[in-house]
Backbone as numpy.savetxt, mean C-alpha at the origin, in Angstrom:
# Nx Ny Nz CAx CAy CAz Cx Cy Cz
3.75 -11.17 -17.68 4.29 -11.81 -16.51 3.76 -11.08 -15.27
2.98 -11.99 -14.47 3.11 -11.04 -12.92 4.20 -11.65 -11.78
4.01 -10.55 -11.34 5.11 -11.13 -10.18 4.34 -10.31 -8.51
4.46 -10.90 -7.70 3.93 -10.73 -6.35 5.18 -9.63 -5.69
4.47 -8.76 -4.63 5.25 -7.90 -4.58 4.50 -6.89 -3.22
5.13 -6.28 -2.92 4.59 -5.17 -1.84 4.84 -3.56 -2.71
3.59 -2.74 -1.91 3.69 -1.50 -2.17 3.67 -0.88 -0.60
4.45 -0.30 -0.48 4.45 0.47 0.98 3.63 2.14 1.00
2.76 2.74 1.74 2.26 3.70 1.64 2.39 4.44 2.88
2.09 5.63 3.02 2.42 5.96 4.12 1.23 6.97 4.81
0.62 7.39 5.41 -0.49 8.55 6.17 -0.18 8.95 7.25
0.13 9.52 7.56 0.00 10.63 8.80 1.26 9.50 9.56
0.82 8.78 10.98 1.16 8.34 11.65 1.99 6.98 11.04
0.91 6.50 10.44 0.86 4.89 9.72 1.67 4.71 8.44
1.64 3.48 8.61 2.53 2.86 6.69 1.97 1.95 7.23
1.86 1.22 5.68 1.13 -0.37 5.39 2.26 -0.85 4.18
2.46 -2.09 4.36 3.12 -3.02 3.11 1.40 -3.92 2.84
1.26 -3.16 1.62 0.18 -3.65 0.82 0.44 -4.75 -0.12
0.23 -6.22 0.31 0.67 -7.49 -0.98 -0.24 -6.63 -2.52
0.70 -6.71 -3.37 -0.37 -6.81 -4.73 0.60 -7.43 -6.00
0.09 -7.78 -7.08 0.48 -8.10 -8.34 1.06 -6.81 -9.00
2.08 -6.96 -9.74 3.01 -6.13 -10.26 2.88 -7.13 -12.31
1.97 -5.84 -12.84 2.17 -6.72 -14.07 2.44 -6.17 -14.83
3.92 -7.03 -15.84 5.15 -6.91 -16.56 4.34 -7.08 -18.14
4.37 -6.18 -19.14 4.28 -6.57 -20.70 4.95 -5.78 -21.24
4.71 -5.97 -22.59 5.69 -4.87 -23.56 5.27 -4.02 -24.16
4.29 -3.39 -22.92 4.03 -1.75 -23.70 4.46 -1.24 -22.52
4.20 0.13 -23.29 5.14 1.49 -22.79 5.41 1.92 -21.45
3.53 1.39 -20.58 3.65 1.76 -19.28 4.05 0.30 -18.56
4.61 -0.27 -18.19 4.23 -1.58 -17.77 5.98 -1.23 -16.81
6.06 -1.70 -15.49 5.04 -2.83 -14.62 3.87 -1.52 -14.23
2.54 -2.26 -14.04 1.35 -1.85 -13.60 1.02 -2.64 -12.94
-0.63 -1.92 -11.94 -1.12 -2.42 -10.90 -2.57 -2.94 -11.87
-3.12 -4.30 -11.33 -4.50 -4.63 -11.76 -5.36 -3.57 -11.10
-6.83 -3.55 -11.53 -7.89 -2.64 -11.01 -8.32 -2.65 -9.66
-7.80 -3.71 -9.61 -8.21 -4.89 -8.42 -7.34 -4.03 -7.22
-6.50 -4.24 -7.66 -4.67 -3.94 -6.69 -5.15 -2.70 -6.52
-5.35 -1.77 -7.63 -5.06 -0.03 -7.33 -6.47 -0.02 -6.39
-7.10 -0.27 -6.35 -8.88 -0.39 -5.67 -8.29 -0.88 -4.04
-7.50 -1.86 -3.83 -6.91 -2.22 -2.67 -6.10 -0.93 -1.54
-4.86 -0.53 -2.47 -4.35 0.45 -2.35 -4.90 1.53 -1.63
-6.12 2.07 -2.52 -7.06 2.95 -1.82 -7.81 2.88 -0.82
-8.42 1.76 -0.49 -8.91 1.24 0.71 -8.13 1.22 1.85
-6.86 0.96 1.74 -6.09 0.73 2.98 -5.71 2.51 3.05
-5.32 3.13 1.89 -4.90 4.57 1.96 -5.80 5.37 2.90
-7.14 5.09 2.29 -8.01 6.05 3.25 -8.71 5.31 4.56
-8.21 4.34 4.53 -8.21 3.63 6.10 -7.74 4.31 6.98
-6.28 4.45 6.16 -5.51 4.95 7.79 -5.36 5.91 7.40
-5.65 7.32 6.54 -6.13 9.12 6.90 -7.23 8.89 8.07
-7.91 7.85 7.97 -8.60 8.29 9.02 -8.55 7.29 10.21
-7.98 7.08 10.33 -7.17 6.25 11.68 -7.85 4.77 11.61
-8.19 4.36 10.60 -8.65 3.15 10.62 -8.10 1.75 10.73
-7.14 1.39 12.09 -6.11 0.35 11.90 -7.09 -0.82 11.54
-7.93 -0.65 11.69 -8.20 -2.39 11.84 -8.47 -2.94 10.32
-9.31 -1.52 9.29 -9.87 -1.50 8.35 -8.96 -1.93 7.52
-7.74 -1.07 7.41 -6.01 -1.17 7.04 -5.44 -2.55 6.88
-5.58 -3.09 8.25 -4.75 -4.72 9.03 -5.44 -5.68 7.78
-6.74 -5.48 7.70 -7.40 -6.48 6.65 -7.04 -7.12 5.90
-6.12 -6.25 4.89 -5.21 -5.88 4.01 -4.02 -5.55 3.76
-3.33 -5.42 4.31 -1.74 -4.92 4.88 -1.61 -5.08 6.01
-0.02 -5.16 6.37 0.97 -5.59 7.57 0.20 -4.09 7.77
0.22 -2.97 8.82 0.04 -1.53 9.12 1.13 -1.51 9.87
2.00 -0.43 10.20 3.12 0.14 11.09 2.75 1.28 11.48
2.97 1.72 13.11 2.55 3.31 13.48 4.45 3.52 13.60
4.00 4.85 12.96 5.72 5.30 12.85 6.14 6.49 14.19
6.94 6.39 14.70 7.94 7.29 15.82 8.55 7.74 15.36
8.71 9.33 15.66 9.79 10.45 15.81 11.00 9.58 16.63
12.19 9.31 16.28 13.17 9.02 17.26 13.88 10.55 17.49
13.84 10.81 16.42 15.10 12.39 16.90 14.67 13.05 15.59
14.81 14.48 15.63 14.49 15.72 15.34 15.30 16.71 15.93
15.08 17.69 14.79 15.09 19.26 15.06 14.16 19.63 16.24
Protein backbone atom coordinates (compact mmCIF):
# COMPACT_ATOMS: atom_id res chain seq x y z
CA UNK A 1 0.00 0.00 0.00
CA UNK A 2 1.32 3.58 -0.55
CA UNK A 3 -0.01 6.36 0.88
CA UNK A 4 1.02 10.17 0.10
CA UNK A 5 2.42 12.03 2.83
CA UNK A 6 4.97 14.81 3.92
CA UNK A 7 8.41 14.54 5.48
CA UNK A 8 9.48 17.74 7.21
CA UNK A 9 13.37 18.43 7.46
CA UNK A 10 15.03 20.96 8.92
CA UNK A 11 18.85 23.01 8.17
CA UNK A 12 20.18 25.69 9.77
CA UNK A 13 17.65 28.51 9.18
CA UNK A 14 15.12 26.50 6.87
CA UNK A 15 12.51 23.46 7.02
CA UNK A 16 10.84 22.07 3.96
CA UNK A 17 7.54 19.77 3.96
CA UNK A 18 8.87 17.41 1.32
CA UNK A 19 5.56 15.54 -0.62
CA UNK A 20 6.75 11.79 -0.91
CA UNK A 21 5.24 8.17 -0.94
CA UNK A 22 5.22 6.34 2.32
CA UNK A 23 5.30 2.50 1.40
CA UNK A 24 3.32 0.07 3.70
CA UNK A 25 4.14 -4.08 3.34
CA UNK A 26 4.62 -6.88 5.58
CA UNK A 27 8.10 -6.99 6.21
CA UNK A 28 9.96 -5.98 9.05
CA UNK A 29 11.08 -2.50 7.95
CA UNK A 30 8.09 -1.05 6.30
CA UNK A 31 6.59 2.09 6.07
CA UNK A 32 9.63 3.06 3.75
CA UNK A 33 10.70 5.71 1.38
CA UNK A 34 11.05 4.73 -2.62
CA UNK A 35 14.71 5.46 -4.08
CA UNK A 36 13.12 7.99 -5.79
CA UNK A 37 11.67 9.81 -2.46
CA UNK A 38 14.99 9.25 -0.35
CA UNK A 39 17.06 10.83 -3.62
CA UNK A 40 14.38 13.83 -3.28
CA UNK A 41 14.91 14.25 0.38
CA UNK A 42 18.55 14.78 -0.23
CA UNK A 43 18.33 17.24 -2.81
CA UNK A 44 16.18 19.54 -0.97
CA UNK A 45 18.47 18.63 2.36
CA UNK A 46 21.55 19.89 0.80
CA UNK A 47 19.76 22.69 -0.94
CA UNK A 48 19.11 24.45 1.95
CA UNK A 49 22.78 23.64 4.06
CA UNK A 50 23.64 25.69 1.55
CA UNK A 51 21.14 28.34 1.35
CA UNK A 52 19.62 27.19 -1.71
CA UNK A 53 15.85 28.45 -1.47
CA UNK A 54 14.98 28.30 -4.81
CA UNK A 55 16.73 24.80 -5.47
CA UNK A 56 14.61 23.57 -2.19
CA UNK A 57 11.03 25.50 -3.45
CA UNK A 58 11.30 23.03 -6.56
CA UNK A 59 10.43 20.45 -4.39
CA UNK A 60 9.03 21.40 -1.09
CA UNK A 61 6.83 24.13 0.55
CA UNK A 62 10.58 25.75 2.28
CA UNK A 63 9.98 27.82 5.68
CA UNK A 64 12.82 30.26 7.12
CA UNK A 65 12.43 29.74 10.86
CA UNK A 66 12.61 32.78 13.75
CA UNK A 67 13.96 32.88 17.16
CA UNK A 68 10.74 34.37 18.89
CA UNK A 69 12.20 34.11 22.50
CA UNK A 70 15.19 32.61 24.12
CA UNK A 71 17.62 32.42 26.78
Amino acid sequence: MIRRTGERISEGKFAADVPVDLIEDEHGWSPGFSPEDVAKLDRVRLALRRGDVAAAAKEAKVYELTLLAGE
